[in-house]
């Protein structure tokens, strides 16, 4: 069992430059939430995802589903935009009190702002921001969003992140040995310019009295971090992260990204249980769901949704993921973004009664 509560980069040999590992740690005392908010209802709007499907009747007895039309009802020249990435608008209610949160911002501001307009989401009503992890396809639209709406948002607008390595420089391999392509970095100076209060959530954290984050996700299942970007643990020209590598030879050199900072966003819905959002799921959807259940003390998993990062996985790995997810007994599974078509096809066979196929422009309502 690998359980991580703090970012720790362990690079012991030259061979380890291509692979990160991290030391096992027990769950920190006090890491569990002392109390977990329970919301009466939760509405999730898929602002940006990889594909669009035409509106259709159906879904689950557990979830009210509505899908926006492909074309704007106000302007026939405007249509929903799909792109590689994810952005979710979260609206929760406790009695007469509502909260609105933006979880991730997709790859581009153009797609995000266009789809918000078509779906009727008012960007000025947001009360908190969450960034799941440091991949550009989850924060690429953030600055455009802030440039459009910041002056009408709360003065003390918080942005919840999973840890310092969110800000690390990330790169992609190019196929040429020793040559890497930049893949974006979130610059703290831009956040300061827009007066964003960054809240680092290595520990589970309650958000606006309605939601909670998982904190650093314990790696307890068979799941591993599947191929993705490389990361540099360094700071250059004012950007990057303040995390030293244990081996000085590794400092500032690209190594495999383990996404220690990735965190999940969760709600406890009255009479239903936990709705757990993995966004990209590099830490594993099973690990993320287990972490949410552990830190909250809520034993019922109602829904698992978001990116599960299974598109690069072989079929036997996906089948094992489904088996372990099935053991957690969720009522609803909604794969998005990077989950991959094989995951959806296998879920149709194994858990068809729990599967909802998502789409850009979809609205899901959990609870009454």
mmCIF file of C-alpha atoms in Angstrom:
data_model
loop_
_atom_site.group_PDB
_atom_site.id
_atom_site.type_symbol
_atom_site.label_atom_id
_atom_site.label_comp_id
_atom_site.label_asym_id
_atom_site.label_seq_id
_atom_site.Cartn_x
_atom_site.Cartn_y
_atom_site.Cartn_z
ATOM 1 C CA UNK A 1 0.000 0.000 0.000
ATOM 2 C CA UNK A 2 1.294 3.418 -0.911
ATOM 3 C CA UNK A 3 -0.286 6.262 0.974
ATOM 4 C CA UNK A 4 0.942 9.782 0.388
ATOM 5 C CA UNK A 5 -0.002 12.760 2.525
ATOM 6 C CA UNK A 6 2.845 15.075 1.556
ATOM 7 C CA UNK A 7 4.635 15.750 -1.686
ATOM 8 C CA UNK A 8 7.922 13.895 -1.525
ATOM 9 C CA UNK A 9 10.098 13.288 -4.532
ATOM 10 C CA UNK A 10 12.474 10.382 -4.089
ATOM 11 C CA UNK A 11 15.080 10.069 -6.805
ATOM 12 C CA UNK A 12 17.896 7.807 -5.708
ATOM 13 C CA UNK A 13 19.828 6.832 -8.833
ATOM 14 C CA UNK A 14 20.469 8.054 -12.348
ATOM 15 C CA UNK A 15 18.041 5.432 -13.636
ATOM 16 C CA UNK A 16 15.337 6.945 -11.481
ATOM 17 C CA UNK A 17 15.415 10.134 -13.520
ATOM 18 C CA UNK A 18 12.830 8.521 -15.765
ATOM 19 C CA UNK A 19 10.536 7.482 -12.947
ATOM 20 C CA UNK A 20 9.297 9.049 -9.712
ATOM 21 C CA UNK A 21 8.495 7.106 -6.607
ATOM 22 C CA UNK A 22 7.230 8.247 -3.278
ATOM 23 C CA UNK A 23 7.553 6.872 0.211
ATOM 24 C CA UNK A 24 4.706 5.061 1.955
ATOM 25 C CA UNK A 25 3.136 7.136 4.684
ATOM 26 C CA UNK A 26 0.322 6.522 7.123
ATOM 27 C CA UNK A 27 -2.693 8.778 6.858
ATOM 28 C CA UNK A 28 -1.852 11.844 8.893
ATOM 29 C CA UNK A 29 -3.588 12.357 12.190
ATOM 30 C CA UNK A 30 -6.316 14.911 11.682
ATOM 31 C CA UNK A 31 -6.451 14.228 7.936
ATOM 32 C CA UNK A 32 -10.038 13.032 8.231
ATOM 33 C CA UNK A 33 -12.693 15.715 8.190
ATOM 34 C CA UNK A 34 -14.280 16.372 11.564
ATOM 35 C CA UNK A 35 -17.624 16.967 9.871
ATOM 36 C CA UNK A 36 -18.851 16.594 6.311
ATOM 37 C CA UNK A 37 -21.484 18.897 4.787
ATOM 38 C CA UNK A 38 -24.617 17.253 3.415
ATOM 39 C CA UNK A 39 -26.286 18.981 0.483
ATOM 40 C CA UNK A 40 -29.925 18.565 -0.520
ATOM 41 C CA UNK A 41 -29.091 18.633 -4.217
ATOM 42 C CA UNK A 42 -26.149 18.918 -6.577
ATOM 43 C CA UNK A 43 -26.264 20.056 -10.201
ATOM 44 C CA UNK A 44 -23.250 19.348 -12.408
ATOM 45 C CA UNK A 45 -23.001 21.056 -15.797
ATOM 46 C CA UNK A 46 -20.463 19.725 -18.290
ATOM 47 C CA UNK A 47 -19.108 22.915 -19.830
ATOM 48 C CA UNK A 48 -16.236 21.332 -21.730
ATOM 49 C CA UNK A 49 -15.605 17.710 -22.676
ATOM 50 C CA UNK A 50 -14.223 15.777 -25.624
ATOM 51 C CA UNK A 51 -17.448 14.985 -27.480
ATOM 52 C CA UNK A 52 -21.085 15.896 -27.991
ATOM 53 C CA UNK A 53 -24.020 13.528 -28.369
ATOM 54 C CA UNK A 54 -27.488 14.527 -29.541
ATOM 55 C CA UNK A 55 -30.170 14.987 -26.873
ATOM 56 C CA UNK A 56 -31.985 11.799 -25.983
ATOM 57 C CA UNK A 57 -34.437 10.542 -23.379
ATOM 58 C CA UNK A 58 -33.037 8.149 -20.836
ATOM 59 C CA UNK A 59 -30.423 7.999 -18.134
ATOM 60 C CA UNK A 60 -30.662 6.717 -14.599
ATOM 61 C CA UNK A 61 -33.355 6.594 -11.942
ATOM 62 C CA UNK A 62 -30.814 8.266 -9.665
ATOM 63 C CA UNK A 63 -30.024 11.275 -11.847
ATOM 64 C CA UNK A 64 -32.088 13.850 -13.693
ATOM 65 C CA UNK A 65 -30.353 14.458 -17.010
ATOM 66 C CA UNK A 66 -30.778 17.344 -19.422
ATOM 67 C CA UNK A 67 -28.712 17.992 -22.521
ATOM 68 C CA UNK A 68 -28.313 21.363 -24.198
ATOM 69 C CA UNK A 69 -28.960 21.559 -27.907
ATOM 70 C CA UNK A 70 -25.948 21.579 -30.190
ATOM 71 C CA UNK A 71 -26.896 25.011 -31.546
ATOM 72 C CA UNK A 72 -27.457 28.121 -29.462
ATOM 73 C CA UNK A 73 -31.179 28.972 -29.165
ATOM 74 C CA UNK A 74 -30.220 32.650 -29.416
ATOM 75 C CA UNK A 75 -27.818 32.565 -32.357
ATOM 76 C CA UNK A 76 -27.792 29.843 -35.019
ATOM 77 C CA UNK A 77 -24.161 30.690 -35.816
ATOM 78 C CA UNK A 78 -23.036 29.453 -32.400
ATOM 79 C CA UNK A 79 -22.628 25.791 -31.490
ATOM 80 C CA UNK A 80 -21.164 23.885 -28.560
ATOM 81 C CA UNK A 81 -17.413 23.359 -28.829
ATOM 82 C CA UNK A 82 -15.743 20.088 -27.865
ATOM 83 C CA UNK A 83 -12.061 19.859 -27.037
ATOM 84 C CA UNK A 84 -9.586 17.704 -25.171
ATOM 85 C CA UNK A 85 -10.056 18.765 -21.557
ATOM 86 C CA UNK A 86 -12.720 19.132 -18.898
ATOM 87 C CA UNK A 87 -14.632 21.894 -17.143
ATOM 88 C CA UNK A 88 -17.544 21.395 -14.749
ATOM 89 C CA UNK A 89 -19.893 23.935 -13.179
ATOM 90 C CA UNK A 90 -21.106 22.769 -9.764
ATOM 91 C CA UNK A 91 -24.209 24.183 -8.096
ATOM 92 C CA UNK A 92 -25.297 22.787 -4.728
ATOM 93 C CA UNK A 93 -28.167 23.571 -2.376
ATOM 94 C CA UNK A 94 -28.727 23.246 1.360
ATOM 95 C CA UNK A 95 -32.222 24.487 2.159
ATOM 96 C CA UNK A 96 -32.461 27.931 0.579
ATOM 97 C CA UNK A 97 -28.686 28.387 0.397
ATOM 98 C CA UNK A 98 -26.863 27.727 -2.871
ATOM 99 C CA UNK A 99 -23.183 27.608 -3.766
ATOM 100 C CA UNK A 100 -21.557 27.761 -7.204
ATOM 101 C CA UNK A 101 -18.080 26.404 -7.940
ATOM 102 C CA UNK A 102 -16.034 26.135 -11.116
ATOM 103 C CA UNK A 103 -14.079 22.871 -11.261
ATOM 104 C CA UNK A 104 -11.402 23.082 -13.970
ATOM 105 C CA UNK A 105 -11.522 25.249 -17.086
ATOM 106 C CA UNK A 106 -10.870 23.084 -20.133
ATOM 107 C CA UNK A 107 -8.169 23.676 -22.726
ATOM 108 C CA UNK A 108 -9.190 27.039 -24.196
ATOM 109 C CA UNK A 109 -11.109 30.082 -23.081
ATOM 110 C CA UNK A 110 -12.938 30.206 -26.412
ATOM 111 C CA UNK A 111 -14.630 26.841 -25.902
ATOM 112 C CA UNK A 112 -15.316 27.506 -22.226
ATOM 113 C CA UNK A 113 -16.898 30.938 -22.633
ATOM 114 C CA UNK A 114 -18.837 29.895 -25.730
ATOM 115 C CA UNK A 115 -20.339 26.865 -23.993
ATOM 116 C CA UNK A 116 -21.133 28.773 -20.807
ATOM 117 C CA UNK A 117 -23.179 31.217 -22.874
ATOM 118 C CA UNK A 118 -25.078 28.471 -24.706
ATOM 119 C CA UNK A 119 -25.783 26.584 -21.453
ATOM 120 C CA UNK A 120 -26.883 29.731 -19.637
ATOM 121 C CA UNK A 121 -24.202 29.598 -16.934
ATOM 122 C CA UNK A 122 -23.589 33.016 -15.382
ATOM 123 C CA UNK A 123 -19.861 33.275 -14.700
ATOM 124 C CA UNK A 124 -20.359 36.158 -12.264
ATOM 125 C CA UNK A 125 -22.147 33.908 -9.753
ATOM 126 C CA UNK A 126 -19.104 31.734 -9.006
ATOM 127 C CA UNK A 127 -17.982 31.709 -5.370
ATOM 128 C CA UNK A 128 -14.914 29.454 -5.548
ATOM 129 C CA UNK A 129 -12.553 27.884 -8.067
ATOM 130 C CA UNK A 130 -10.979 24.428 -7.952
ATOM 131 C CA UNK A 131 -8.126 23.207 -10.152
ATOM 132 C CA UNK A 132 -7.775 19.437 -9.991
ATOM 133 C CA UNK A 133 -4.172 19.161 -11.205
ATOM 134 C CA UNK A 134 -1.493 20.842 -13.265
ATOM 135 C CA UNK A 135 -2.384 19.786 -16.807
ATOM 136 C CA UNK A 136 -3.103 22.532 -19.308
ATOM 137 C CA UNK A 137 -6.318 20.912 -20.546
ATOM 138 C CA UNK A 138 -7.767 21.554 -17.079
ATOM 139 C CA UNK A 139 -6.608 25.137 -16.508
ATOM 140 C CA UNK A 140 -6.127 26.476 -20.053
ATOM 141 C CA UNK A 141 -9.364 28.485 -19.993
ATOM 142 C CA UNK A 142 -8.813 29.916 -16.499
ATOM 143 C CA UNK A 143 -7.195 33.227 -17.388
ATOM 144 C CA UNK A 144 -9.762 33.982 -20.078
ATOM 145 C CA UNK A 145 -12.498 33.239 -17.560
ATOM 146 C CA UNK A 146 -10.925 35.616 -15.035
ATOM 147 C CA UNK A 147 -10.365 38.350 -17.607
ATOM 148 C CA UNK A 148 -14.065 38.269 -18.472
ATOM 149 C CA UNK A 149 -15.622 37.870 -15.027
ATOM 150 C CA UNK A 150 -13.113 38.762 -12.284
ATOM 151 C CA UNK A 151 -14.358 42.286 -11.575
ATOM 152 C CA UNK A 152 -17.838 40.923 -10.781
ATOM 153 C CA UNK A 153 -16.666 38.013 -8.626
ATOM 154 C CA UNK A 154 -16.116 38.073 -4.833
ATOM 155 C CA UNK A 155 -13.154 40.211 -3.764
ATOM 156 C CA UNK A 156 -11.618 37.341 -1.794
ATOM 157 C CA UNK A 157 -12.066 34.667 -4.471
ATOM 158 C CA UNK A 158 -10.437 31.375 -3.387
ATOM 159 C CA UNK A 159 -8.872 28.817 -5.703
ATOM 160 C CA UNK A 160 -8.378 25.372 -4.160
ATOM 161 C CA UNK A 161 -5.394 23.370 -5.423
ATOM 162 C CA UNK A 162 -3.905 20.059 -4.330
ATOM 163 C CA UNK A 163 -0.354 21.192 -3.631
ATOM 164 C CA UNK A 164 2.757 23.042 -4.728
ATOM 165 C CA UNK A 165 3.549 20.721 -7.629
ATOM 166 C CA UNK A 166 0.451 21.997 -9.438
ATOM 167 C CA UNK A 167 2.731 24.885 -10.439
ATOM 168 C CA UNK A 168 5.587 22.734 -11.792
ATOM 169 C CA UNK A 169 6.683 23.002 -15.421
ATOM 170 C CA UNK A 170 5.278 20.135 -17.496
ATOM 171 C CA UNK A 171 6.541 18.808 -20.800
ATOM 172 C CA UNK A 172 5.728 16.216 -23.449
ATOM 173 C CA UNK A 173 8.167 13.814 -25.047
ATOM 174 C CA UNK A 174 8.704 14.490 -28.752
ATOM 175 C CA UNK A 175 10.190 11.194 -29.889
ATOM 176 C CA UNK A 176 13.635 12.769 -30.178
ATOM 177 C CA UNK A 177 15.880 11.682 -27.281
ATOM 178 C CA UNK A 178 16.559 14.551 -24.907
ATOM 179 C CA UNK A 179 14.084 16.884 -26.603
ATOM 180 C CA UNK A 180 10.816 17.875 -24.925
ATOM 181 C CA UNK A 181 7.937 20.166 -25.858
ATOM 182 C CA UNK A 182 6.459 22.566 -23.327
ATOM 183 C CA UNK A 183 2.934 21.757 -22.206
ATOM 184 C CA UNK A 184 2.046 24.814 -20.208
ATOM 185 C CA UNK A 185 2.410 25.992 -16.662
ATOM 186 C CA UNK A 186 0.108 27.930 -14.358
ATOM 187 C CA UNK A 187 1.905 31.171 -13.523
ATOM 188 C CA UNK A 188 1.336 32.443 -9.985
ATOM 189 C CA UNK A 189 1.889 35.998 -11.171
ATOM 190 C CA UNK A 190 -1.250 35.759 -13.296
ATOM 191 C CA UNK A 191 -3.218 34.617 -10.260
ATOM 192 C CA UNK A 192 -1.837 37.498 -8.197
ATOM 193 C CA UNK A 193 -2.775 39.919 -10.964
ATOM 194 C CA UNK A 194 -6.369 38.688 -10.763
ATOM 195 C CA UNK A 195 -6.377 38.775 -6.943
ATOM 196 C CA UNK A 196 -6.878 35.032 -6.492
ATOM 197 C CA UNK A 197 -6.361 33.569 -3.027
ATOM 198 C CA UNK A 198 -4.710 30.171 -3.509
ATOM 199 C CA UNK A 199 -5.668 27.544 -0.921
ATOM 200 C CA UNK A 200 -3.356 24.520 -0.893
ATOM 201 C CA UNK A 201 -5.245 21.373 0.085
ATOM 202 C CA UNK A 202 -2.798 18.575 0.839
ATOM 203 C CA UNK A 203 -5.246 17.686 3.596
ATOM 204 C CA UNK A 204 -8.973 17.192 2.916
ATOM 205 C CA UNK A 205 -10.654 20.578 2.925
ATOM 206 C CA UNK A 206 -14.269 21.744 3.113
ATOM 207 C CA UNK A 207 -15.170 24.167 0.308
ATOM 208 C CA UNK A 208 -17.806 26.863 0.946
ATOM 209 C CA UNK A 209 -19.525 24.681 3.549
ATOM 210 C CA UNK A 210 -20.947 22.432 0.791
ATOM 211 C CA UNK A 211 -18.181 20.448 -0.930
ATOM 212 C CA UNK A 212 -14.913 18.899 0.167
ATOM 213 C CA UNK A 213 -11.635 17.933 -1.461
ATOM 214 C CA UNK A 214 -9.937 14.593 -0.897
ATOM 215 C CA UNK A 215 -6.515 15.952 -0.033
ATOM 216 C CA UNK A 216 -3.524 14.050 -1.394
ATOM 217 C CA UNK A 217 -4.845 10.751 -2.705
ATOM 218 C CA UNK A 218 -3.516 7.587 -1.073
ATOM 219 C CA UNK A 219 -2.334 5.020 -3.621
ATOM 220 C CA UNK A 220 -3.887 1.889 -2.097
ATOM 221 C CA UNK A 221 -5.225 -0.064 -5.084
ATOM 222 C CA UNK A 222 -3.473 -1.846 -7.956
ATOM 223 C CA UNK A 223 -3.801 1.357 -10.016
ATOM 224 C CA UNK A 224 -0.679 3.080 -11.280
ATOM 225 C CA UNK A 225 -0.114 6.432 -12.945
ATOM 226 C CA UNK A 226 -0.487 5.645 -16.632
ATOM 227 C CA UNK A 227 1.636 7.370 -19.308
ATOM 228 C CA UNK A 228 1.201 11.132 -19.412
ATOM 229 C CA UNK A 229 3.469 14.173 -19.126
ATOM 230 C CA UNK A 230 6.933 14.757 -17.756
ATOM 231 C CA UNK A 231 7.532 17.276 -14.990
ATOM 232 C CA UNK A 232 10.406 19.501 -13.881
ATOM 233 C CA UNK A 233 10.805 20.148 -10.160
ATOM 234 C CA UNK A 234 12.357 23.578 -10.488
ATOM 235 C CA UNK A 235 11.600 27.263 -10.761
ATOM 236 C CA UNK A 236 12.866 29.391 -13.656
ATOM 237 C CA UNK A 237 12.176 32.988 -14.644
ATOM 238 C CA UNK A 238 9.499 33.284 -11.986
ATOM 239 C CA UNK A 239 7.521 30.202 -12.973
ATOM 240 C CA UNK A 240 7.591 26.634 -11.710
ATOM 241 C CA UNK A 241 7.450 24.998 -8.301
ATOM 242 C CA UNK A 242 9.484 25.155 -5.109
ATOM 243 C CA UNK A 243 10.071 21.428 -4.622
ATOM 244 C CA UNK A 244 13.677 20.215 -4.440
ATOM 245 C CA UNK A 245 14.542 16.757 -5.731
ATOM 246 C CA UNK A 246 16.421 14.609 -3.222
ATOM 247 C CA UNK A 247 19.068 13.820 -5.817
ATOM 248 C CA UNK A 248 20.644 17.055 -7.030
ATOM 249 C CA UNK A 249 21.287 15.472 -10.446
ATOM 250 C CA UNK A 250 17.533 15.320 -10.991
ATOM 251 C CA UNK A 251 16.848 18.949 -10.206
ATOM 252 C CA UNK A 252 15.221 20.686 -13.159
ATOM 253 C CA UNK A 253 15.305 17.622 -15.411
ATOM 254 C CA UNK A 254 12.133 16.084 -16.860
ATOM 255 C CA UNK A 255 10.918 13.018 -14.952
ATOM 256 C CA UNK A 256 7.699 11.032 -15.132
ATOM 257 C CA UNK A 257 4.806 12.892 -13.517
ATOM 258 C CA UNK A 258 3.132 11.092 -10.600
ATOM 259 C CA UNK A 259 0.608 13.887 -9.870
ATOM 260 C CA UNK A 260 1.087 13.837 -6.116
ATOM 261 C CA UNK A 261 -0.889 17.097 -6.005
ATOM 262 C CA UNK A 262 -3.982 15.775 -7.793
ATOM 263 C CA UNK A 263 -7.100 15.902 -5.636
ATOM 264 C CA UNK A 264 -10.740 14.944 -6.075
ATOM 265 C CA UNK A 265 -13.818 17.110 -5.493
ATOM 266 C CA UNK A 266 -16.729 15.563 -3.588
ATOM 267 C CA UNK A 267 -20.226 16.203 -2.263
ATOM 268 C CA UNK A 268 -22.278 14.208 0.221
ATOM 269 C CA UNK A 269 -25.842 14.264 -1.134
ATOM 270 C CA UNK A 270 -28.689 13.749 1.330
ATOM 271 C CA UNK A 271 -30.093 10.190 1.326
ATOM 272 C CA UNK A 272 -27.790 9.276 -1.597
ATOM 273 C CA UNK A 273 -24.149 9.325 -0.492
ATOM 274 C CA UNK A 274 -20.935 10.603 -2.020
ATOM 275 C CA UNK A 275 -20.610 12.078 -5.497
ATOM 276 C CA UNK A 276 -16.887 11.861 -6.295
ATOM 277 C CA UNK A 277 -15.298 13.733 -9.219
ATOM 278 C CA UNK A 278 -11.839 12.672 -10.356
ATOM 279 C CA UNK A 279 -11.449 15.216 -13.214
ATOM 280 C CA UNK A 280 -8.551 13.288 -14.788
ATOM 281 C CA UNK A 281 -7.942 10.361 -12.455
ATOM 282 C CA UNK A 282 -4.171 10.026 -12.758
ATOM 283 C CA UNK A 283 -4.161 8.687 -9.191
ATOM 284 C CA UNK A 284 -6.871 6.177 -10.163
ATOM 285 C CA UNK A 285 -10.639 6.453 -9.843
ATOM 286 C CA UNK A 286 -10.686 3.608 -7.300
ATOM 287 C CA UNK A 287 -8.028 5.313 -5.180
ATOM 288 C CA UNK A 288 -9.890 8.616 -5.452
ATOM 289 C CA UNK A 289 -13.223 7.115 -4.379
ATOM 290 C CA UNK A 290 -11.607 5.219 -1.498
ATOM 291 C CA UNK A 291 -9.878 8.396 -0.350
ATOM 292 C CA UNK A 292 -13.169 10.311 -0.362
ATOM 293 C CA UNK A 293 -14.859 7.595 1.684
ATOM 294 C CA UNK A 294 -11.938 7.411 4.120
ATOM 295 C CA UNK A 295 -11.572 11.130 4.831
ATOM 296 C CA UNK A 296 -15.326 11.756 5.063
ATOM 297 C CA UNK A 297 -16.377 8.651 6.969
ATOM 298 C CA UNK A 298 -19.262 8.272 4.498
ATOM 299 C CA UNK A 299 -19.438 4.627 3.452
ATOM 300 C CA UNK A 300 -21.904 4.986 0.578
ATOM 301 C CA UNK A 301 -20.505 5.882 -2.846
ATOM 302 C CA UNK A 302 -23.411 7.225 -4.871
ATOM 303 C CA UNK A 303 -21.619 8.346 -8.038
ATOM 304 C CA UNK A 304 -18.145 8.300 -9.568
ATOM 305 C CA UNK A 305 -17.606 10.650 -12.479
ATOM 306 C CA UNK A 306 -15.022 12.596 -14.423
ATOM 307 C CA UNK A 307 -11.905 11.663 -16.322
ATOM 308 C CA UNK A 308 -10.596 8.219 -15.343
ATOM 309 C CA UNK A 309 -7.438 8.384 -17.537
ATOM 310 C CA UNK A 310 -7.947 4.912 -18.941
ATOM 311 C CA UNK A 311 -7.598 5.691 -22.649
ATOM 312 C CA UNK A 312 -3.940 4.505 -22.652
ATOM 313 C CA UNK A 313 -4.667 1.404 -20.538
ATOM 314 C CA UNK A 314 -4.783 -2.178 -21.858
ATOM 315 C CA UNK A 315 -8.116 -3.973 -21.679
ATOM 316 C CA UNK A 316 -7.182 -6.239 -18.754
ATOM 317 C CA UNK A 317 -6.220 -3.181 -16.683
ATOM 318 C CA UNK A 318 -9.569 -1.545 -17.442
ATOM 319 C CA UNK A 319 -11.439 -4.735 -16.534
ATOM 320 C CA UNK A 320 -9.646 -4.836 -13.189
ATOM 321 C CA UNK A 321 -10.523 -1.186 -12.597
ATOM 322 C CA UNK A 322 -14.188 -1.929 -13.298
ATOM 323 C CA UNK A 323 -14.119 -4.922 -10.930
ATOM 324 C CA UNK A 324 -12.673 -2.828 -8.092
ATOM 325 C CA UNK A 325 -15.046 0.027 -8.833
ATOM 326 C CA UNK A 326 -17.960 -2.426 -8.810
ATOM 327 C CA UNK A 327 -16.853 -3.609 -5.350
ATOM 328 C CA UNK A 328 -17.386 -0.039 -4.098
ATOM 329 C CA UNK A 329 -21.003 -0.361 -5.313
ATOM 330 C CA UNK A 330 -21.689 3.066 -6.862
ATOM 331 C CA UNK A 331 -25.205 3.713 -8.116
ATOM 332 C CA UNK A 332 -23.952 5.834 -11.010
ATOM 333 C CA UNK A 333 -20.767 5.889 -13.120
ATOM 334 C CA UNK A 334 -20.207 8.736 -15.589
ATOM 335 C CA UNK A 335 -16.892 8.461 -17.462
ATOM 336 C CA UNK A 336 -15.754 11.683 -19.133
ATOM 337 C CA UNK A 337 -12.773 13.252 -20.879
ATOM 338 C CA UNK A 338 -9.803 10.831 -20.821
ATOM 339 C CA UNK A 339 -11.692 7.704 -19.718
ATOM 340 C CA UNK A 340 -11.545 6.278 -23.236
ATOM 341 C CA UNK A 341 -13.989 4.336 -25.434
ATOM 342 C CA UNK A 342 -12.837 0.930 -24.168
ATOM 343 C CA UNK A 343 -13.898 1.861 -20.635
ATOM 344 C CA UNK A 344 -17.349 2.868 -21.878
ATOM 345 C CA UNK A 345 -17.756 -0.289 -23.970
ATOM 346 C CA UNK A 346 -16.758 -2.562 -21.086
ATOM 347 C CA UNK A 347 -19.055 -0.710 -18.675
ATOM 348 C CA UNK A 348 -21.921 -1.330 -21.101
ATOM 349 C CA UNK A 349 -21.239 -5.036 -20.611
ATOM 350 C CA UNK A 350 -20.401 -5.118 -16.909
ATOM 351 C CA UNK A 351 -22.446 -2.296 -15.355
ATOM 352 C CA UNK A 352 -24.875 -1.070 -18.001
ATOM 353 C CA UNK A 353 -27.547 -0.166 -15.436
ATOM 354 C CA UNK A 354 -25.135 2.227 -13.694
ATOM 355 C CA UNK A 355 -23.470 3.785 -16.731
ATOM 356 C CA UNK A 356 -24.350 7.216 -18.085
ATOM 357 C CA UNK A 357 -22.535 8.276 -21.247
ATOM 358 C CA UNK A 358 -21.621 11.920 -20.879
ATOM 359 C CA UNK A 359 -21.364 14.745 -23.372
ATOM 360 C CA UNK A 360 -20.445 18.385 -23.570
ATOM 361 C CA UNK A 361 -23.543 20.400 -22.683
ATOM 362 C CA UNK A 362 -25.056 17.883 -20.252
ATOM 363 C CA UNK A 363 -26.616 18.795 -16.914
ATOM 364 C CA UNK A 364 -26.911 16.224 -14.106
ATOM 365 C CA UNK A 365 -29.014 16.733 -10.983
ATOM 366 C CA UNK A 366 -28.382 14.540 -7.939
ATOM 367 C CA UNK A 367 -30.866 14.636 -5.066
ATOM 368 C CA UNK A 368 -34.107 16.556 -4.651
#
